[in-house]
């Protein structure tokens, strides 16, 4: 998606949990950041979220078999981060 991200001119929020086993934060966030910057967009927030899995739950391992064991549907702190960002923009 690098070529598409380079064309995005609206504000960008990219969040990936550091325990996401499907989309690895350490691999993907730098690519997203570089693509947005290379496209000339300076209005972005790109962040790795500590102890958060692929579906934005607090977790221990991040593995998919853990999803069903977690009572949290969507982490409230992440939801607030997203809503605050939207309101700001």
PDB file of N, CA and C in Angstrom:
ATOM      1  N   UNK A   1       0.800  -1.221   0.000  1.00  0.00           N
ATOM      2  CA  UNK A   1       0.000   0.000   0.000  1.00  0.00           C
ATOM      3  C   UNK A   1       0.839   1.279   0.000  1.00  0.00           C
ATOM      4  N   UNK A   2       2.168   1.147  -0.081  1.00  0.00           N
ATOM      5  CA  UNK A   2       3.041   2.323  -0.008  1.00  0.00           C
ATOM      6  C   UNK A   2       2.671   3.372  -1.062  1.00  0.00           C
ATOM      7  N   UNK A   3       2.416   2.942  -2.295  1.00  0.00           N
ATOM      8  CA  UNK A   3       2.105   3.898  -3.359  1.00  0.00           C
ATOM      9  C   UNK A   3       0.813   4.651  -3.066  1.00  0.00           C
ATOM     10  N   UNK A   4      -0.152   3.981  -2.464  1.00  0.00           N
ATOM     11  CA  UNK A   4      -1.418   4.629  -2.116  1.00  0.00           C
ATOM     12  C   UNK A   4      -1.244   5.575  -0.932  1.00  0.00           C
ATOM     13  N   UNK A   5      -0.466   5.143   0.047  1.00  0.00           N
ATOM     14  CA  UNK A   5      -0.224   5.993   1.215  1.00  0.00           C
ATOM     15  C   UNK A   5       0.498   7.279   0.831  1.00  0.00           C
ATOM     16  N   UNK A   6       1.335   7.222  -0.166  1.00  0.00           N
ATOM     17  CA  UNK A   6       2.041   8.416  -0.617  1.00  0.00           C
ATOM     18  C   UNK A   6       1.080   9.440  -1.217  1.00  0.00           C
ATOM     19  N   UNK A   7      -0.086   9.005  -1.642  1.00  0.00           N
ATOM     20  CA  UNK A   7      -1.062   9.902  -2.268  1.00  0.00           C
ATOM     21  C   UNK A   7      -2.060  10.483  -1.268  1.00  0.00           C
ATOM     22  N   UNK A   8      -2.079   9.975  -0.045  1.00  0.00           N
ATOM     23  CA  UNK A   8      -3.052  10.424   0.954  1.00  0.00           C
ATOM     24  C   UNK A   8      -2.650  11.805   1.468  1.00  0.00           C
ATOM     25  N   UNK A   9      -3.562  12.749   1.354  1.00  0.00           N
ATOM     26  CA  UNK A   9      -3.278  14.113   1.794  1.00  0.00           C
ATOM     27  C   UNK A   9      -4.133  14.529   2.994  1.00  0.00           C
ATOM     28  N   UNK A  10      -5.107  13.715   3.373  1.00  0.00           N
ATOM     29  CA  UNK A  10      -5.899  14.019   4.561  1.00  0.00           C
ATOM     30  C   UNK A  10      -5.122  13.561   5.800  1.00  0.00           C
ATOM     31  N   UNK A  11      -5.522  13.996   7.004  1.00  0.00           N
ATOM     32  CA  UNK A  11      -4.836  13.537   8.215  1.00  0.00           C
ATOM     33  C   UNK A  11      -4.846  12.005   8.311  1.00  0.00           C
ATOM     34  N   UNK A  12      -3.749  11.452   8.792  1.00  0.00           N
ATOM     35  CA  UNK A  12      -3.577   9.996   8.879  1.00  0.00           C
ATOM     36  C   UNK A  12      -3.327   9.605  10.328  1.00  0.00           C
ATOM     37  N   UNK A  13      -4.091   8.631  10.794  1.00  0.00           N
ATOM     38  CA  UNK A  13      -3.857   8.012  12.099  1.00  0.00           C
ATOM     39  C   UNK A  13      -3.596   6.537  11.854  1.00  0.00           C
ATOM     40  N   UNK A  14      -2.411   6.075  12.192  1.00  0.00           N
ATOM     41  CA  UNK A  14      -2.044   4.668  12.028  1.00  0.00           C
ATOM     42  C   UNK A  14      -1.625   4.124  13.387  1.00  0.00           C
ATOM     43  N   UNK A  15      -2.391   3.168  13.884  1.00  0.00           N
ATOM     44  CA  UNK A  15      -2.123   2.546  15.180  1.00  0.00           C
ATOM     45  C   UNK A  15      -2.001   1.047  14.992  1.00  0.00           C
ATOM     46  N   UNK A  16      -0.975   0.470  15.587  1.00  0.00           N
ATOM     47  CA  UNK A  16      -0.804  -0.981  15.573  1.00  0.00           C
ATOM     48  C   UNK A  16      -0.348  -1.392  16.961  1.00  0.00           C
ATOM     49  N   UNK A  17      -0.975  -2.424  17.495  1.00  0.00           N
ATOM     50  CA  UNK A  17      -0.575  -2.945  18.791  1.00  0.00           C
ATOM     51  C   UNK A  17       0.785  -3.614  18.717  1.00  0.00           C
ATOM     52  N   UNK A  18       1.578  -3.430  19.745  1.00  0.00           N
ATOM     53  CA  UNK A  18       2.907  -4.045  19.736  1.00  0.00           C
ATOM     54  C   UNK A  18       2.845  -5.561  19.885  1.00  0.00           C
ATOM     55  N   UNK A  19       1.657  -6.083  20.224  1.00  0.00           N
ATOM     56  CA  UNK A  19       1.495  -7.539  20.303  1.00  0.00           C
ATOM     57  C   UNK A  19       0.590  -8.056  19.186  1.00  0.00           C
ATOM     58  N   UNK A  20       0.408  -7.258  18.163  1.00  0.00           N
ATOM     59  CA  UNK A  20      -0.351  -7.674  16.989  1.00  0.00           C
ATOM     60  C   UNK A  20       0.499  -8.686  16.234  1.00  0.00           C
ATOM     61  N   UNK A  21       0.016  -9.914  16.116  1.00  0.00           N
ATOM     62  CA  UNK A  21       0.766 -10.972  15.440  1.00  0.00           C
ATOM     63  C   UNK A  21       0.414 -11.061  13.962  1.00  0.00           C
ATOM     64  N   UNK A  22      -0.583 -10.286  13.520  1.00  0.00           N
ATOM     65  CA  UNK A  22      -1.001 -10.328  12.124  1.00  0.00           C
ATOM     66  C   UNK A  22      -0.416  -9.169  11.315  1.00  0.00           C
ATOM     67  N   UNK A  23      -0.311  -8.009  11.935  1.00  0.00           N
ATOM     68  CA  UNK A  23       0.309  -6.838  11.311  1.00  0.00           C
ATOM     69  C   UNK A  23       1.374  -6.367  12.296  1.00  0.00           C
ATOM     70  N   UNK A  24       2.595  -6.651  11.991  1.00  0.00           N
ATOM     71  CA  UNK A  24       3.683  -6.383  12.932  1.00  0.00           C
ATOM     72  C   UNK A  24       4.034  -4.895  12.953  1.00  0.00           C
ATOM     73  N   UNK A  25       3.913  -4.314  14.130  1.00  0.00           N
ATOM     74  CA  UNK A  25       4.148  -2.877  14.289  1.00  0.00           C
ATOM     75  C   UNK A  25       5.558  -2.486  13.873  1.00  0.00           C
ATOM     76  N   UNK A  26       6.548  -3.239  14.314  1.00  0.00           N
ATOM     77  CA  UNK A  26       7.938  -2.862  14.037  1.00  0.00           C
ATOM     78  C   UNK A  26       8.288  -2.952  12.551  1.00  0.00           C
ATOM     79  N   UNK A  27       7.546  -3.742  11.784  1.00  0.00           N
ATOM     80  CA  UNK A  27       7.779  -3.821  10.336  1.00  0.00           C
ATOM     81  C   UNK A  27       6.977  -2.775   9.578  1.00  0.00           C
ATOM     82  N   UNK A  28       5.724  -2.586   9.980  1.00  0.00           N
ATOM     83  CA  UNK A  28       4.786  -1.797   9.199  1.00  0.00           C
ATOM     84  C   UNK A  28       4.765  -0.308   9.518  1.00  0.00           C
ATOM     85  N   UNK A  29       4.909   0.066  10.766  1.00  0.00           N
ATOM     86  CA  UNK A  29       4.813   1.484  11.116  1.00  0.00           C
ATOM     87  C   UNK A  29       5.888   2.343  10.442  1.00  0.00           C
ATOM     88  N   UNK A  30       7.138   1.895  10.378  1.00  0.00           N
ATOM     89  CA  UNK A  30       8.140   2.716   9.674  1.00  0.00           C
ATOM     90  C   UNK A  30       7.812   2.880   8.182  1.00  0.00           C
ATOM     91  N   UNK A  31       7.273   1.851   7.564  1.00  0.00           N
ATOM     92  CA  UNK A  31       6.902   1.923   6.151  1.00  0.00           C
ATOM     93  C   UNK A  31       5.760   2.906   5.960  1.00  0.00           C
ATOM     94  N   UNK A  32       4.765   2.837   6.848  1.00  0.00           N
ATOM     95  CA  UNK A  32       3.645   3.778   6.781  1.00  0.00           C
ATOM     96  C   UNK A  32       4.153   5.196   6.966  1.00  0.00           C
ATOM     97  N   UNK A  33       4.962   5.405   7.987  1.00  0.00           N
ATOM     98  CA  UNK A  33       5.514   6.741   8.265  1.00  0.00           C
ATOM     99  C   UNK A  33       6.279   7.284   7.056  1.00  0.00           C
ATOM    100  N   UNK A  34       7.162   6.484   6.502  1.00  0.00           N
ATOM    101  CA  UNK A  34       7.969   6.929   5.368  1.00  0.00           C
ATOM    102  C   UNK A  34       7.113   7.234   4.147  1.00  0.00           C
ATOM    103  N   UNK A  35       6.112   6.409   3.889  1.00  0.00           N
ATOM    104  CA  UNK A  35       5.247   6.627   2.725  1.00  0.00           C
ATOM    105  C   UNK A  35       4.464   7.923   2.859  1.00  0.00           C
ATOM    106  N   UNK A  36       3.930   8.179   4.043  1.00  0.00           N
ATOM    107  CA  UNK A  36       3.160   9.403   4.270  1.00  0.00           C
ATOM    108  C   UNK A  36       4.065  10.629   4.116  1.00  0.00           C
ATOM    109  N   UNK A  37       5.248  10.561   4.690  1.00  0.00           N
ATOM    110  CA  UNK A  37       6.199  11.678   4.594  1.00  0.00           C
ATOM    111  C   UNK A  37       6.652  11.884   3.149  1.00  0.00           C
ATOM    112  N   UNK A  38       6.966  10.783   2.454  1.00  0.00           N
ATOM    113  CA  UNK A  38       7.403  10.890   1.061  1.00  0.00           C
ATOM    114  C   UNK A  38       6.316  11.510   0.179  1.00  0.00           C
ATOM    115  N   UNK A  39       5.056  11.302   0.556  1.00  0.00           N
ATOM    116  CA  UNK A  39       3.953  11.894  -0.180  1.00  0.00           C
ATOM    117  C   UNK A  39       3.715  13.353   0.161  1.00  0.00           C
ATOM    118  N   UNK A  40       4.447  13.868   1.134  1.00  0.00           N
ATOM    119  CA  UNK A  40       4.336  15.275   1.501  1.00  0.00           C
ATOM    120  C   UNK A  40       3.312  15.556   2.589  1.00  0.00           C
ATOM    121  N   UNK A  41       2.722  14.544   3.155  1.00  0.00           N
ATOM    122  CA  UNK A  41       1.737  14.734   4.222  1.00  0.00           C
ATOM    123  C   UNK A  41       2.474  14.931   5.544  1.00  0.00           C
ATOM    124  N   UNK A  42       2.173  15.999   6.229  1.00  0.00           N
ATOM    125  CA  UNK A  42       2.805  16.275   7.529  1.00  0.00           C
ATOM    126  C   UNK A  42       1.801  16.196   8.672  1.00  0.00           C
ATOM    127  N   UNK A  43       0.565  15.843   8.346  1.00  0.00           N
ATOM    128  CA  UNK A  43      -0.496  15.778   9.351  1.00  0.00           C
ATOM    129  C   UNK A  43      -0.820  14.313   9.643  1.00  0.00           C
ATOM    130  N   UNK A  44      -0.018  13.709  10.506  1.00  0.00           N
ATOM    131  CA  UNK A  44      -0.209  12.292  10.811  1.00  0.00           C
ATOM    132  C   UNK A  44       0.230  11.973  12.235  1.00  0.00           C
ATOM    133  N   UNK A  45      -0.316  10.873  12.721  1.00  0.00           N
ATOM    134  CA  UNK A  45       0.130  10.283  13.990  1.00  0.00           C
ATOM    135  C   UNK A  45       0.254   8.786  13.728  1.00  0.00           C
ATOM    136  N   UNK A  46       1.420   8.259  14.013  1.00  0.00           N
ATOM    137  CA  UNK A  46       1.703   6.852  13.769  1.00  0.00           C
ATOM    138  C   UNK A  46       2.309   6.308  15.047  1.00  0.00           C
ATOM    139  N   UNK A  47       1.667   5.269  15.613  1.00  0.00           N
ATOM    140  CA  UNK A  47       2.077   4.843  16.950  1.00  0.00           C
ATOM    141  C   UNK A  47       1.886   3.343  17.165  1.00  0.00           C
ATOM    142  N   UNK A  48       2.815   2.770  17.905  1.00  0.00           N
ATOM    143  CA  UNK A  48       2.718   1.402  18.389  1.00  0.00           C
ATOM    144  C   UNK A  48       2.091   1.446  19.788  1.00  0.00           C
ATOM    145  N   UNK A  49       1.119   0.590  20.027  1.00  0.00           N
ATOM    146  CA  UNK A  49       0.386   0.593  21.296  1.00  0.00           C
ATOM    147  C   UNK A  49       0.815  -0.590  22.156  1.00  0.00           C
ATOM    148  N   UNK A  50       1.262  -0.285  23.354  1.00  0.00           N
ATOM    149  CA  UNK A  50       1.821  -1.294  24.258  1.00  0.00           C
ATOM    150  C   UNK A  50       0.767  -2.279  24.744  1.00  0.00           C
ATOM    151  N   UNK A  51       1.095  -3.571  24.639  1.00  0.00           N
ATOM    152  CA  UNK A  51       0.262  -4.686  25.110  1.00  0.00           C
ATOM    153  C   UNK A  51      -1.117  -4.723  24.466  1.00  0.00           C
ATOM    154  N   UNK A  52      -1.199  -4.307  23.202  1.00  0.00           N
ATOM    155  CA  UNK A  52      -2.458  -4.304  22.454  1.00  0.00           C
ATOM    156  C   UNK A  52      -2.329  -5.293  21.300  1.00  0.00           C
ATOM    157  N   UNK A  53      -3.410  -6.063  21.070  1.00  0.00           N
ATOM    158  CA  UNK A  53      -3.398  -7.056  19.999  1.00  0.00           C
ATOM    159  C   UNK A  53      -4.024  -6.504  18.716  1.00  0.00           C
ATOM    160  N   UNK A  54      -4.250  -7.375  17.741  1.00  0.00           N
ATOM    161  CA  UNK A  54      -4.751  -6.990  16.424  1.00  0.00           C
ATOM    162  C   UNK A  54      -6.145  -6.363  16.477  1.00  0.00           C
ATOM    163  N   UNK A  55      -6.942  -6.763  17.448  1.00  0.00           N
ATOM    164  CA  UNK A  55      -8.308  -6.217  17.541  1.00  0.00           C
ATOM    165  C   UNK A  55      -8.424  -5.204  18.684  1.00  0.00           C
ATOM    166  N   UNK A  56      -7.314  -4.607  19.012  1.00  0.00           N
ATOM    167  CA  UNK A  56      -7.230  -3.512  19.977  1.00  0.00           C
ATOM    168  C   UNK A  56      -7.770  -3.879  21.361  1.00  0.00           C
ATOM    169  N   UNK A  57      -7.327  -5.035  21.843  1.00  0.00           N
ATOM    170  CA  UNK A  57      -7.601  -5.475  23.213  1.00  0.00           C
ATOM    171  C   UNK A  57      -6.276  -5.511  23.969  1.00  0.00           C
ATOM    172  N   UNK A  58      -6.331  -5.236  25.272  1.00  0.00           N
ATOM    173  CA  UNK A  58      -5.159  -5.478  26.110  1.00  0.00           C
ATOM    174  C   UNK A  58      -4.944  -6.986  26.120  1.00  0.00           C
ATOM    175  N   UNK A  59      -3.701  -7.415  26.058  1.00  0.00           N
ATOM    176  CA  UNK A  59      -3.441  -8.853  25.959  1.00  0.00           C
ATOM    177  C   UNK A  59      -2.102  -9.209  26.591  1.00  0.00           C
ATOM    178  N   UNK A  60      -1.873 -10.507  26.667  1.00  0.00           N
ATOM    179  CA  UNK A  60      -0.597 -11.013  27.153  1.00  0.00           C
ATOM    180  C   UNK A  60       0.305 -11.462  26.010  1.00  0.00           C
ATOM    181  N   UNK A  61      -0.277 -12.241  25.073  1.00  0.00           N
ATOM    182  CA  UNK A  61       0.535 -12.811  23.998  1.00  0.00           C
ATOM    183  C   UNK A  61       0.274 -12.184  22.639  1.00  0.00           C
ATOM    184  N   UNK A  62      -0.968 -11.782  22.391  1.00  0.00           N
ATOM    185  CA  UNK A  62      -1.349 -11.275  21.081  1.00  0.00           C
ATOM    186  C   UNK A  62      -1.774 -12.353  20.111  1.00  0.00           C
ATOM    187  N   UNK A  63      -1.632 -13.613  20.496  1.00  0.00           N
ATOM    188  CA  UNK A  63      -2.024 -14.713  19.611  1.00  0.00           C
ATOM    189  C   UNK A  63      -3.542 -14.793  19.478  1.00  0.00           C
ATOM    190  N   UNK A  64      -4.013 -15.232  18.300  1.00  0.00           N
ATOM    191  CA  UNK A  64      -5.449 -15.260  18.025  1.00  0.00           C
ATOM    192  C   UNK A  64      -6.234 -16.139  19.001  1.00  0.00           C
ATOM    193  N   UNK A  65      -5.641 -17.214  19.478  1.00  0.00           N
ATOM    194  CA  UNK A  65      -6.384 -18.082  20.406  1.00  0.00           C
ATOM    195  C   UNK A  65      -6.628 -17.406  21.752  1.00  0.00           C
ATOM    196  N   UNK A  66      -5.964 -16.296  22.009  1.00  0.00           N
ATOM    197  CA  UNK A  66      -6.170 -15.533  23.235  1.00  0.00           C
ATOM    198  C   UNK A  66      -7.394 -14.607  23.124  1.00  0.00           C
ATOM    199  N   UNK A  67      -7.807 -14.255  21.903  1.00  0.00           N
ATOM    200  CA  UNK A  67      -8.917 -13.316  21.707  1.00  0.00           C
ATOM    201  C   UNK A  67     -10.149 -13.702  22.515  1.00  0.00           C
ATOM    202  N   UNK A  68     -10.532 -14.959  22.411  1.00  0.00           N
ATOM    203  CA  UNK A  68     -11.770 -15.411  23.057  1.00  0.00           C
ATOM    204  C   UNK A  68     -11.669 -15.429  24.582  1.00  0.00           C
ATOM    205  N   UNK A  69     -10.480 -15.365  25.107  1.00  0.00           N
ATOM    206  CA  UNK A  69     -10.280 -15.373  26.557  1.00  0.00           C
ATOM    207  C   UNK A  69     -10.326 -13.973  27.164  1.00  0.00           C
ATOM    208  N   UNK A  70     -10.297 -12.965  26.323  1.00  0.00           N
ATOM    209  CA  UNK A  70     -10.252 -11.583  26.788  1.00  0.00           C
ATOM    210  C   UNK A  70     -11.663 -11.016  26.819  1.00  0.00           C
ATOM    211  N   UNK A  71     -12.072 -10.510  27.962  1.00  0.00           N
ATOM    212  CA  UNK A  71     -13.425  -9.956  28.110  1.00  0.00           C
ATOM    213  C   UNK A  71     -13.562  -8.592  27.439  1.00  0.00           C
ATOM    214  N   UNK A  72     -12.498  -7.863  27.363  1.00  0.00           N
ATOM    215  CA  UNK A  72     -12.526  -6.532  26.767  1.00  0.00           C
ATOM    216  C   UNK A  72     -12.842  -6.650  25.269  1.00  0.00           C
ATOM    217  N   UNK A  73     -13.804  -5.852  24.805  1.00  0.00           N
ATOM    218  CA  UNK A  73     -14.151  -5.863  23.385  1.00  0.00           C
ATOM    219  C   UNK A  73     -13.186  -4.982  22.604  1.00  0.00           C
ATOM    220  N   UNK A  74     -12.974  -3.765  23.080  1.00  0.00           N
ATOM    221  CA  UNK A  74     -12.090  -2.797  22.435  1.00  0.00           C
ATOM    222  C   UNK A  74     -11.546  -1.923  23.555  1.00  0.00           C
ATOM    223  N   UNK A  75     -10.253  -1.794  23.624  1.00  0.00           N
ATOM    224  CA  UNK A  75      -9.638  -1.073  24.726  1.00  0.00           C
ATOM    225  C   UNK A  75     -10.106   0.380  24.787  1.00  0.00           C
ATOM    226  N   UNK A  76     -10.580   0.792  25.956  1.00  0.00           N
ATOM    227  CA  UNK A  76     -11.115   2.151  26.134  1.00  0.00           C
ATOM    228  C   UNK A  76     -10.061   3.231  25.906  1.00  0.00           C
ATOM    229  N   UNK A  77      -8.829   2.985  26.305  1.00  0.00           N
ATOM    230  CA  UNK A  77      -7.771   3.982  26.098  1.00  0.00           C
ATOM    231  C   UNK A  77      -7.505   4.196  24.610  1.00  0.00           C
ATOM    232  N   UNK A  78      -7.528   3.113  23.860  1.00  0.00           N
ATOM    233  CA  UNK A  78      -7.336   3.222  22.411  1.00  0.00           C
ATOM    234  C   UNK A  78      -8.526   3.956  21.796  1.00  0.00           C
ATOM    235  N   UNK A  79      -9.725   3.625  22.247  1.00  0.00           N
ATOM    236  CA  UNK A  79     -10.913   4.293  21.739  1.00  0.00           C
ATOM    237  C   UNK A  79     -10.847   5.794  22.015  1.00  0.00           C
ATOM    238  N   UNK A  80     -10.393   6.165  23.193  1.00  0.00           N
ATOM    239  CA  UNK A  80     -10.267   7.586  23.546  1.00  0.00           C
ATOM    240  C   UNK A  80      -9.205   8.255  22.680  1.00  0.00           C
ATOM    241  N   UNK A  81      -8.104   7.562  22.465  1.00  0.00           N
ATOM    242  CA  UNK A  81      -7.044   8.096  21.618  1.00  0.00           C
ATOM    243  C   UNK A  81      -7.578   8.396  20.212  1.00  0.00           C
ATOM    244  N   UNK A  82      -8.353   7.463  19.676  1.00  0.00           N
ATOM    245  CA  UNK A  82      -8.923   7.636  18.340  1.00  0.00           C
ATOM    246  C   UNK A  82      -9.936   8.776  18.336  1.00  0.00           C
ATOM    247  N   UNK A  83     -10.829   8.785  19.308  1.00  0.00           N
ATOM    248  CA  UNK A  83     -11.860   9.828  19.332  1.00  0.00           C
ATOM    249  C   UNK A  83     -11.246  11.212  19.562  1.00  0.00           C
ATOM    250  N   UNK A  84     -10.252  11.314  20.426  1.00  0.00           N
ATOM    251  CA  UNK A  84      -9.575  12.597  20.642  1.00  0.00           C
ATOM    252  C   UNK A  84      -8.907  13.078  19.363  1.00  0.00           C
ATOM    253  N   UNK A  85      -8.293  12.161  18.639  1.00  0.00           N
ATOM    254  CA  UNK A  85      -7.619  12.507  17.398  1.00  0.00           C
ATOM    255  C   UNK A  85      -8.638  13.016  16.368  1.00  0.00           C
ATOM    256  N   UNK A  86      -9.770  12.327  16.276  1.00  0.00           N
ATOM    257  CA  UNK A  86     -10.823  12.737  15.332  1.00  0.00           C
ATOM    258  C   UNK A  86     -11.338  14.130  15.691  1.00  0.00           C
ATOM    259  N   UNK A  87     -11.642  14.347  16.964  1.00  0.00           N
ATOM    260  CA  UNK A  87     -12.154  15.646  17.401  1.00  0.00           C
ATOM    261  C   UNK A  87     -11.144  16.758  17.102  1.00  0.00           C
ATOM    262  N   UNK A  88      -9.880  16.471  17.331  1.00  0.00           N
ATOM    263  CA  UNK A  88      -8.811  17.438  17.075  1.00  0.00           C
ATOM    264  C   UNK A  88      -8.728  17.815  15.595  1.00  0.00           C
ATOM    265  N   UNK A  89      -9.040  16.845  14.732  1.00  0.00           N
ATOM    266  CA  UNK A  89      -8.922  17.083  13.294  1.00  0.00           C
ATOM    267  C   UNK A  89     -10.257  17.407  12.670  1.00  0.00           C
TER     268      UNK A  89
END
